[in-house]
Short mmCIF file of C-alpha atoms and ligand atoms in Angstrom, two decimals:
data_model
loop_
_atom_site.label_atom_id
_atom_site.label_comp_id
_atom_site.label_asym_id
_atom_site.label_seq_id
_atom_site.Cartn_x
_atom_site.Cartn_y
_atom_site.Cartn_z
CA MET A 10 89.57 -112.35 37.04
CA GLY A 11 93.14 -113.41 37.32
CA SER A 12 96.03 -112.95 34.80
CA LYS A 13 97.62 -116.18 33.19
CA THR A 14 101.48 -115.97 33.05
CA PRO A 15 102.58 -114.67 29.49
CA PHE A 16 104.09 -117.56 27.42
CA THR A 17 108.06 -116.81 27.74
CA LEU A 18 109.59 -117.85 24.23
CA LYS A 19 114.07 -118.35 24.95
CA TRP A 20 115.62 -116.89 22.29
CA GLY A 21 119.42 -118.22 21.30
CA ILE A 22 120.35 -115.01 18.27
CA MET A 23 123.65 -116.40 15.67
CA ALA A 24 125.26 -113.28 14.19
CA THR A 25 125.76 -109.87 15.58
CA GLY A 26 125.18 -107.71 12.82
CA HIS A 27 123.32 -104.30 12.43
CA ILE A 28 119.34 -106.24 12.05
CA ALA A 29 120.26 -108.83 15.15
CA LYS A 30 120.61 -105.39 17.02
CA ASN A 31 117.54 -103.91 15.95
CA PHE A 32 115.62 -107.52 16.32
CA VAL A 33 116.97 -108.20 19.97
CA LYS A 34 116.37 -104.80 20.80
CA ASP A 35 112.35 -105.52 20.55
CA LEU A 36 112.94 -108.98 21.71
CA LEU A 37 113.63 -106.68 25.43
CA THR A 38 111.12 -104.12 24.47
CA ASP A 39 107.72 -104.32 27.36
CA PRO A 40 105.10 -106.47 25.57
CA ALA A 41 102.41 -104.34 27.02
CA ILE A 42 103.91 -101.18 24.72
CA ARG A 43 101.83 -103.05 21.91
CA ASP A 44 99.22 -104.36 23.92
CA VAL A 45 100.88 -107.84 23.94
CA HIS A 46 99.95 -109.92 26.94
CA ASP A 47 100.03 -113.59 26.41
CA VAL A 48 103.33 -113.88 25.38
CA CYS A 49 107.24 -112.61 26.28
CA HIS A 50 110.63 -112.80 25.07
CA GLU A 51 114.15 -113.70 26.51
CA VAL A 52 117.30 -113.67 25.17
CA VAL A 53 118.90 -116.47 26.51
CA ALA A 54 122.38 -116.80 24.77
CA VAL A 55 124.55 -114.66 21.57
CA ALA A 56 126.80 -116.48 18.61
CA SER A 57 128.89 -114.60 16.89
CA SER A 58 131.17 -116.67 14.56
CA SER A 59 133.91 -114.39 14.86
CA SER A 60 134.77 -113.84 18.56
CA VAL A 61 133.09 -114.69 22.18
CA GLN A 62 134.05 -110.68 22.24
CA LYS A 63 131.71 -109.75 19.88
CA ALA A 64 128.87 -111.00 21.11
CA VAL A 65 130.34 -109.72 24.72
CA ASP A 66 129.93 -106.13 22.94
CA PHE A 67 126.79 -107.29 21.53
CA CYS A 68 124.96 -107.85 24.67
CA ALA A 69 126.35 -104.59 26.18
CA LYS A 70 124.87 -102.59 22.90
CA VAL A 71 121.14 -103.99 23.58
CA ASN A 72 121.18 -103.50 27.78
CA ALA A 73 120.76 -107.71 27.29
CA SER A 74 120.48 -109.02 31.05
CA THR A 75 123.59 -110.28 32.57
CA LYS A 76 122.52 -113.98 32.33
CA THR A 77 122.61 -113.43 29.00
CA LYS A 78 125.30 -116.07 27.72
CA VAL A 79 127.60 -115.71 24.88
CA TYR A 80 129.64 -117.61 22.54
CA GLY A 81 132.01 -117.17 19.96
CA SER A 82 130.69 -119.79 18.26
CA TYR A 83 127.49 -121.06 16.03
CA ALA A 84 127.92 -124.80 17.46
CA GLU A 85 127.66 -123.99 20.84
CA LEU A 86 124.71 -122.06 20.38
CA VAL A 87 122.53 -124.69 18.97
CA ALA A 88 124.29 -126.90 21.07
CA ASP A 89 122.38 -125.10 23.83
CA GLY A 90 119.73 -127.10 25.88
CA GLU A 91 117.65 -123.94 26.96
CA ILE A 92 116.91 -122.02 24.21
CA ASP A 93 113.37 -122.42 22.41
CA ILE A 94 114.39 -120.85 18.98
CA VAL A 95 117.25 -119.69 17.27
CA TYR A 96 116.80 -115.99 15.38
CA ILE A 97 119.03 -116.29 12.06
CA ALA A 98 120.78 -112.95 11.23
CA THR A 99 123.68 -113.67 9.15
CA PRO A 100 124.16 -112.49 5.46
CA HIS A 101 121.07 -114.44 3.19
CA SER A 102 124.22 -116.30 1.33
CA HIS A 103 124.54 -118.28 4.86
CA HIS A 104 121.23 -119.32 5.66
CA PHE A 105 121.01 -122.20 4.49
CA GLN A 106 124.15 -123.64 5.95
CA ASN A 107 123.22 -121.63 9.15
CA ALA A 108 119.61 -122.86 9.45
CA MET A 109 120.50 -126.62 8.43
CA LEU A 110 123.37 -126.52 11.55
CA ALA A 111 120.65 -125.27 14.06
CA LEU A 112 117.91 -128.37 12.67
CA GLU A 113 120.11 -130.71 12.72
CA ALA A 114 120.81 -129.84 16.29
CA GLY A 115 117.06 -130.04 16.55
CA LYS A 116 116.08 -126.34 17.71
CA PRO A 117 113.03 -124.39 15.69
CA ILE A 118 113.83 -121.07 13.69
CA LEU A 119 113.04 -117.67 12.63
CA CYS A 120 115.48 -117.33 9.48
CA GLU A 121 115.56 -113.82 8.42
CA LYS A 122 115.19 -112.92 5.09
CA ALA A 123 116.29 -113.14 1.55
CA PHE A 124 114.99 -117.30 3.35
CA THR A 125 117.91 -118.36 0.60
CA VAL A 126 119.75 -118.29 -2.31
CA THR A 127 117.47 -120.78 -4.55
CA SER A 128 114.15 -123.00 -4.43
CA SER A 129 116.01 -125.47 -3.88
CA GLN A 130 117.81 -124.58 -0.80
CA ALA A 131 114.03 -123.47 0.59
CA ARG A 132 112.21 -126.77 -0.05
CA LYS A 133 115.26 -128.80 2.01
CA LEU A 134 114.86 -126.28 4.41
CA VAL A 135 111.32 -126.77 4.84
CA GLU A 136 112.18 -130.95 3.92
CA THR A 137 114.14 -131.26 7.21
CA ALA A 138 112.12 -128.72 9.89
CA ARG A 139 109.17 -131.19 8.39
CA THR A 140 110.76 -134.36 8.80
CA LYS A 141 111.49 -133.07 12.08
CA GLN A 142 109.21 -132.01 13.09
CA LEU A 143 110.73 -128.04 14.13
CA PHE A 144 109.23 -124.97 13.82
CA LEU A 145 110.43 -122.67 10.78
CA MET A 146 109.59 -119.30 9.75
CA GLU A 147 110.69 -117.20 7.10
CA ALA A 148 111.63 -113.12 8.97
CA VAL A 149 109.55 -111.47 6.56
CA TRP A 150 108.75 -109.01 9.99
CA THR A 151 106.47 -106.26 7.27
CA ARG A 152 103.73 -109.59 6.82
CA PHE A 153 102.33 -108.92 10.85
CA PHE A 154 102.45 -105.21 10.86
CA PRO A 155 98.85 -104.37 12.32
CA LEU A 156 99.18 -102.00 9.39
CA SER A 157 99.32 -105.20 6.80
CA ILE A 158 96.68 -107.32 8.73
CA LYS A 159 94.03 -105.03 8.40
CA VAL A 160 94.46 -103.86 4.75
CA ARG A 161 94.86 -108.01 3.48
CA GLU A 162 91.05 -108.12 6.08
CA LEU A 163 90.01 -105.07 4.08
CA VAL A 164 90.81 -106.63 0.79
CA ALA A 165 89.10 -110.30 1.26
CA SER A 166 86.37 -108.71 3.02
CA GLY A 167 85.87 -107.17 -0.62
CA VAL A 168 85.63 -103.09 0.39
CA ILE A 169 87.56 -102.56 -2.92
CA GLY A 170 85.69 -105.16 -5.34
CA ALA A 171 87.88 -107.72 -7.17
CA VAL A 172 91.71 -106.59 -7.33
CA TYR A 173 92.99 -106.63 -10.39
CA ARG A 174 96.69 -104.85 -9.49
CA VAL A 175 99.41 -104.63 -7.22
CA ILE A 176 101.98 -102.42 -7.97
CA ALA A 177 104.66 -102.18 -4.76
CA ASP A 178 108.10 -100.05 -5.04
CA ASN A 179 110.41 -101.19 -1.98
CA SER A 180 114.08 -98.78 -3.50
CA LEU A 181 116.84 -97.01 -1.79
CA ASN A 182 118.79 -94.45 -3.23
CA ARG A 183 122.14 -95.30 -2.20
CA VAL A 184 124.26 -93.12 -5.17
CA LEU A 185 127.10 -90.75 -4.77
CA PRO A 186 127.22 -88.10 -6.62
CA GLU A 187 129.89 -89.52 -8.89
CA GLY A 188 127.81 -92.69 -9.83
CA ASP A 189 129.11 -95.40 -7.85
CA LEU A 190 126.89 -96.79 -5.11
CA ASP A 191 127.29 -96.19 -0.95
CA PHE A 192 128.82 -99.85 -0.71
CA GLN A 193 132.33 -101.43 -0.50
CA ASP A 194 131.66 -103.38 -3.35
CA SER A 195 132.52 -106.75 -0.65
CA HIS A 196 129.46 -105.23 1.13
CA ARG A 197 126.79 -107.59 1.71
CA MET A 198 124.89 -105.61 -0.56
CA VAL A 199 126.51 -105.67 -3.64
CA ASN A 200 128.92 -108.86 -3.24
CA LEU A 201 127.90 -111.96 -5.32
CA ASP A 202 129.48 -114.46 -2.61
CA LEU A 203 126.60 -112.61 0.68
CA ALA A 204 124.06 -113.60 -2.08
CA GLY A 205 124.33 -109.55 -2.85
CA GLY A 206 121.55 -107.47 -5.15
CA ALA A 207 118.63 -105.73 -4.74
CA MET A 208 116.27 -108.38 -5.16
CA LEU A 209 117.06 -110.79 -2.99
CA ASP A 210 117.45 -107.97 -0.08
CA LEU A 211 114.89 -105.21 -0.83
CA GLY A 212 112.74 -106.35 -3.71
CA ILE A 213 111.35 -109.47 -1.63
CA TYR A 214 109.55 -106.26 0.22
CA SER A 215 107.38 -105.39 -3.18
CA LEU A 216 107.49 -109.22 -4.13
CA THR A 217 105.79 -109.60 -0.44
CA TRP A 218 103.21 -107.07 -0.98
CA LEU A 219 101.70 -108.79 -4.40
CA MET A 220 102.40 -111.86 -2.43
CA GLN A 221 100.08 -111.76 0.00
CA ILE A 222 97.13 -109.64 -1.52
CA LEU A 223 96.98 -111.86 -4.94
CA TYR A 224 98.62 -114.61 -3.77
CA HIS A 225 97.91 -115.33 -0.25
CA LEU A 226 94.55 -114.13 -0.01
CA GLN A 227 93.20 -116.83 -2.30
CA SER A 228 91.51 -119.86 -1.22
CA ASP A 229 93.82 -122.97 -0.88
CA GLU A 230 92.63 -124.25 -4.31
CA LYS A 231 92.70 -121.14 -6.20
CA LYS A 232 96.25 -120.64 -4.92
CA GLU A 233 98.38 -120.20 -8.18
CA PRO A 234 102.13 -120.01 -8.41
CA PRO A 235 102.27 -116.52 -11.36
CA ASN A 236 104.07 -116.60 -14.12
CA VAL A 237 106.91 -114.57 -13.83
CA VAL A 238 108.96 -111.65 -16.83
CA ALA A 239 111.84 -109.72 -15.56
CA ALA A 240 114.02 -107.06 -16.53
CA ILE A 241 117.76 -106.75 -14.36
CA ASN A 242 120.01 -103.15 -14.68
CA LYS A 243 123.46 -105.24 -12.91
CA TYR A 244 126.24 -102.57 -10.52
CA HIS A 245 130.03 -103.24 -12.15
CA THR A 246 130.20 -106.50 -9.16
CA GLY A 247 127.31 -108.61 -11.28
CA ALA A 248 124.72 -108.17 -8.61
CA ASP A 249 121.00 -106.63 -9.52
CA GLU A 250 120.81 -102.53 -8.75
CA MET A 251 117.95 -102.17 -10.75
CA THR A 252 115.09 -105.62 -11.23
CA SER A 253 111.81 -104.52 -11.99
CA PHE A 254 109.13 -107.88 -12.72
CA ILE A 255 105.53 -108.85 -13.47
CA LEU A 256 103.68 -111.13 -11.77
CA GLN A 257 100.66 -112.76 -13.66
CA PHE A 258 97.89 -114.91 -12.60
CA ALA A 259 95.92 -115.56 -15.32
CA LYS A 260 93.23 -118.01 -13.81
CA HIS A 261 92.15 -114.43 -12.09
CA LYS A 262 93.63 -111.68 -14.25
CA SER A 263 95.69 -110.34 -11.41
CA MET A 264 98.79 -108.89 -12.31
CA GLY A 265 101.93 -108.13 -9.86
CA ILE A 266 104.57 -104.89 -10.64
CA GLY A 267 107.12 -105.24 -7.94
CA MET A 268 110.35 -102.95 -8.38
CA THR A 269 113.41 -102.37 -6.56
CA ALA A 270 116.80 -100.34 -6.47
CA LEU A 271 119.57 -98.65 -5.82
CA ARG A 272 120.03 -95.25 -7.63
CA ILE A 273 116.52 -94.16 -6.63
CA GLY A 274 114.41 -94.09 -3.13
CA SER A 275 110.57 -94.80 -2.74
CA GLY A 276 108.69 -94.39 -0.04
CA VAL A 277 111.31 -92.90 2.21
CA ASP A 278 109.71 -89.29 2.07
CA TYR A 279 107.52 -90.27 6.11
CA ASP A 280 105.13 -86.92 5.08
CA PHE A 281 103.82 -89.38 2.05
CA THR A 282 104.39 -86.10 -0.83
CA GLY A 283 106.02 -88.58 -2.84
CA GLY A 284 102.94 -90.56 -3.22
CA PRO A 285 102.44 -94.26 -1.61
CA PRO A 286 105.01 -97.06 -3.24
CA ILE A 287 102.00 -99.23 -2.79
CA LYS A 288 98.59 -99.41 -4.63
CA ILE A 289 96.44 -102.09 -4.13
CA GLN A 290 93.40 -101.30 -7.25
CA GLY A 291 90.42 -103.09 -7.52
CA SER A 292 87.26 -102.35 -8.99
CA ALA A 293 85.62 -100.60 -6.60
CA GLY A 294 88.38 -99.11 -5.93
CA GLU A 295 92.06 -98.20 -4.38
CA ILE A 296 93.93 -99.63 -1.09
CA GLN A 297 97.64 -97.51 -0.84
CA VAL A 298 100.14 -97.94 1.54
CA MET A 299 102.71 -95.47 2.54
CA GLY A 300 105.60 -95.41 4.39
CA PRO A 301 109.13 -97.98 2.85
CA ALA A 302 107.49 -101.21 1.75
CA PHE A 303 109.14 -102.88 4.78
CA LYS A 304 107.38 -100.82 7.10
CA PRO A 305 105.05 -99.50 6.47
CA SER A 306 103.34 -96.44 8.41
CA ALA A 307 100.14 -95.43 6.84
CA TYR A 308 97.27 -96.51 4.33
CA ARG A 309 94.34 -95.38 3.01
CA VAL A 310 91.55 -96.21 0.94
CA ILE A 311 90.16 -94.58 -1.62
CA MET A 312 86.53 -95.75 -2.99
CA LYS A 313 85.17 -94.61 -6.77
CA ASP A 314 81.89 -93.82 -6.18
CA GLY A 315 83.84 -92.36 -3.02
CA GLY A 316 83.06 -88.67 -3.80
CA GLY A 317 86.83 -87.56 -3.48
CA HIS A 318 87.18 -88.84 0.53
CA ILE A 319 90.30 -89.74 1.83
CA GLU A 320 90.79 -90.95 4.98
CA THR A 321 94.76 -91.57 5.94
CA VAL A 322 94.96 -94.41 9.17
CA HIS A 323 98.28 -93.51 10.91
CA CYS A 324 99.85 -96.49 12.38
CA PRO A 325 102.70 -96.13 14.54
CA ILE A 326 104.70 -98.59 15.72
CA PRO A 327 104.98 -98.59 19.89
CA LYS A 328 107.90 -97.57 21.43
CA ASP A 329 109.39 -98.82 24.97
CA GLN A 330 110.10 -95.02 26.47
CA ASN A 331 111.94 -97.14 29.65
CA ARG A 332 113.80 -99.05 26.59
CA ASP A 333 115.34 -95.25 24.95
CA ASN A 334 112.14 -95.24 22.92
CA TRP A 335 113.10 -99.19 20.88
CA GLY A 336 110.71 -100.23 18.90
CA HIS A 337 110.93 -101.28 15.26
CA GLY A 338 108.32 -103.33 13.87
CA MET A 339 110.19 -106.95 14.76
CA TYR A 340 108.07 -107.47 17.44
CA TRP A 341 105.18 -108.88 15.48
CA GLU A 342 106.98 -111.25 13.79
CA ALA A 343 108.90 -112.27 17.38
CA ASP A 344 105.23 -112.64 18.64
CA GLU A 345 103.94 -114.77 15.95
CA CYS A 346 106.83 -117.52 17.12
CA ALA A 347 106.02 -117.41 20.42
CA ARG A 348 102.07 -118.09 19.80
CA CYS A 349 103.50 -120.53 17.16
CA LEU A 350 105.82 -122.74 19.05
CA ARG A 351 103.36 -122.40 22.69
CA ASP A 352 100.77 -123.70 20.42
CA GLY A 353 102.65 -127.14 18.99
CA LYS A 354 102.44 -125.46 15.02
CA LEU A 355 104.83 -125.89 13.06
CA GLU A 356 104.77 -122.61 10.74
CA SER A 357 103.07 -120.17 10.14
CA ASP A 358 99.25 -119.26 9.10
CA THR A 359 100.34 -116.14 7.46
CA LEU A 360 103.45 -116.65 6.42
CA PRO A 361 103.14 -120.48 4.99
CA LEU A 362 106.30 -121.92 3.96
CA GLU A 363 104.46 -123.48 0.57
CA GLU A 364 104.42 -119.52 0.12
CA SER A 365 108.46 -118.85 1.87
CA ILE A 366 108.77 -121.65 -1.34
CA VAL A 367 107.26 -120.06 -4.44
CA VAL A 368 108.78 -116.82 -3.39
CA MET A 369 111.86 -118.19 -3.57
CA GLU A 370 111.02 -119.19 -6.48
CA VAL A 371 109.71 -115.87 -8.16
CA MET A 372 112.62 -114.36 -6.95
CA GLU A 373 115.24 -117.36 -8.22
CA SER A 374 113.08 -116.29 -11.94
CA THR A 375 113.47 -112.45 -11.78
CA LEU A 376 117.50 -113.06 -11.52
CA ARG A 377 117.34 -116.19 -13.95
CA GLN A 378 116.16 -113.98 -16.03
CA GLY A 379 118.25 -110.71 -15.30
CA GLY A 380 121.34 -112.88 -16.03
CA VAL A 381 122.38 -112.99 -12.20
CA GLU A 382 125.06 -115.59 -10.91
CA TYR A 383 125.63 -116.32 -7.76
CA PRO A 384 129.04 -118.93 -6.47
CA GLN A 385 128.44 -121.90 -6.48
CA PRO A 386 129.46 -122.96 -2.96
CA ILE A 387 125.97 -120.24 -1.52
CA THR A 388 123.59 -122.45 -4.44
CA THR A 389 124.58 -125.46 -3.13
CA ASP A 390 121.76 -127.64 -1.15
CA ILE A 391 124.24 -130.01 0.54
CA TYR A 392 124.25 -129.17 3.75
CA ASP A 393 128.26 -129.02 4.88
CA ARG A 394 128.83 -128.57 8.17
CA LEU A 395 131.75 -126.93 8.24
CA SER A 396 130.48 -124.18 5.71
CA SER A 397 127.16 -123.90 8.35
CA LEU A 398 129.84 -122.10 10.57
CA ASN A 399 131.11 -119.33 8.74
CA THR A 400 134.75 -119.51 10.69
CA GLY A 401 136.52 -119.54 7.39
CA ARG A 402 134.57 -116.22 6.08
CA ARG A 403 134.19 -115.65 1.73
N1 NAP B 9 114.11 -107.87 8.74
C1 NAP B 9 115.35 -106.12 7.98
O1 NAP B 9 114.26 -105.57 8.09
C2 NAP B 9 116.58 -106.78 7.79
C3 NAP B 9 117.34 -106.01 7.75
C4 NAP B 9 118.65 -105.45 7.69
C5 NAP B 9 118.91 -106.93 7.04
N2 NAP B 9 117.82 -108.02 6.55
C6 NAP B 9 118.71 -109.80 6.78
O2 NAP B 9 119.84 -109.77 8.11
C7 NAP B 9 120.72 -110.37 7.32
C8 NAP B 9 121.61 -109.58 7.77
O3 NAP B 9 122.10 -108.51 7.68
P1 NAP B 9 122.69 -107.27 8.59
O4 NAP B 9 122.40 -106.10 7.76
O5 NAP B 9 122.67 -107.14 10.20
O6 NAP B 9 124.21 -108.02 7.91
P2 NAP B 9 124.94 -107.41 8.39
O7 NAP B 9 125.07 -106.10 9.25
O8 NAP B 9 126.52 -107.88 7.95
O9 NAP B 9 125.84 -108.69 9.71
C9 NAP B 9 125.35 -110.11 8.93
C10 NAP B 9 125.98 -110.73 10.71
O10 NAP B 9 126.25 -112.18 10.01
C11 NAP B 9 127.72 -112.40 11.02
N3 NAP B 9 128.57 -113.18 9.08
C12 NAP B 9 128.36 -114.67 9.59
N4 NAP B 9 129.18 -115.03 8.42
C13 NAP B 9 129.55 -113.62 7.65
C14 NAP B 9 130.41 -114.23 6.82
N5 NAP B 9 130.20 -114.79 5.62
N6 NAP B 9 130.36 -112.07 6.70
C15 NAP B 9 129.41 -111.09 6.58
N7 NAP B 9 129.34 -111.79 8.00
C16 NAP B 9 129.25 -112.45 8.66
C17 NAP B 9 128.54 -111.68 11.30
O11 NAP B 9 127.72 -111.79 12.25
P3 NAP B 9 128.72 -112.47 13.63
O12 NAP B 9 130.67 -111.78 13.09
O13 NAP B 9 128.97 -112.17 15.05
O14 NAP B 9 128.89 -114.16 13.52
C18 NAP B 9 127.76 -110.64 10.92
O15 NAP B 9 127.89 -109.37 11.42
C19 NAP B 9 120.82 -110.51 5.53
O16 NAP B 9 120.05 -112.02 5.11
C20 NAP B 9 119.24 -109.45 5.22
O17 NAP B 9 118.76 -109.72 4.30
C21 NAP B 9 117.05 -107.90 7.49
#
């Protein structure tokens, strides 16, 4: 049998920061290392809103092809006719305006988490993408890990019975001995102008585990947006630094308990001695997921009647030895985009847009209950082309 030529997805990269670098490295790894043979990726262009030189330096760092185009503005990127999809890796404060810029130019999008700052911005993006018949997806990479797929299959098959509770923690210890956090006040993690705070940056992963088990796995007619009860401790900048939220799914008698914090860590111990940051508890047993909630690396199933037998299943992230052992785990979400575009789908079944909206509603409710307020320029759901270019930095 002859092998079919894989479908190639041509990417345009918007922004040149930390996560754009990891993502592009993953795009450039050989799909065969993860046993993927039907799709592959090409980085057609990289754009920086700061300067064209920053895009040049970025390409050098990731060892991009000499054919990769470089732009000194996001406007030039979205106008490039060779690009199939734009990956948005700006701070979440800017996702709404940047995504609108790309949609207005007729480009499909993969947009980093948190999708937006408010749920009305998320609704506006979805509405615009649907009107223009363009693919749109929130880049919650964890959902596309083979480990996450396996855990969802185990839950759906009823191995641990009816699931009544999911507990998920995604916390990073970033406190200095003198008590401040290890970020300048201007850093996007704690700066309100850049939609800083634990919830939108890290809590989204705790919420991902609650949602992919307690919401995503329900049939469409049984899906129930949860009731949210939350509490927040704020940092001196006004951003949330410790946030806990309970999601109540009353019809299903289930609850999700989500946590995130910047002064303590969770799941950061790869020997798992710190215990699992994620526990999925059912009537017949429990599934525990180990490793950080955003990048899980193993799971185990503990049965109520298992006689103490517990097997830990390790799920390593494949590395490309021809590229300095690159392999972060972001390539699986990129493969999902390639398959959706190849098949003419406008959204992913694994992370439907309706779910990204519910996720934003939960986070908005949590932040509102904790009294976190973001400034008007980043909460507006009115598209402003000038803001979308990010030239005047706030
Ligand atoms: N999936 C994940 O695991 C993961 C991990 C970390 C972060 N993220 C998400 O990715 C996004 C970016 O995070 P990051 O850690 O990459 O941030 P970062 O290192 O600060 O990079 C952000 C980039 O956005 C561009 N930008 C445009 N307007 C900006 C402004 N007003 N202020 C600052 N930068 C601006 C800059 O690139 P140019 O100057 O080139 O335009 C900058 O390099 C966030 O939404 C974050 O939540 C995801």
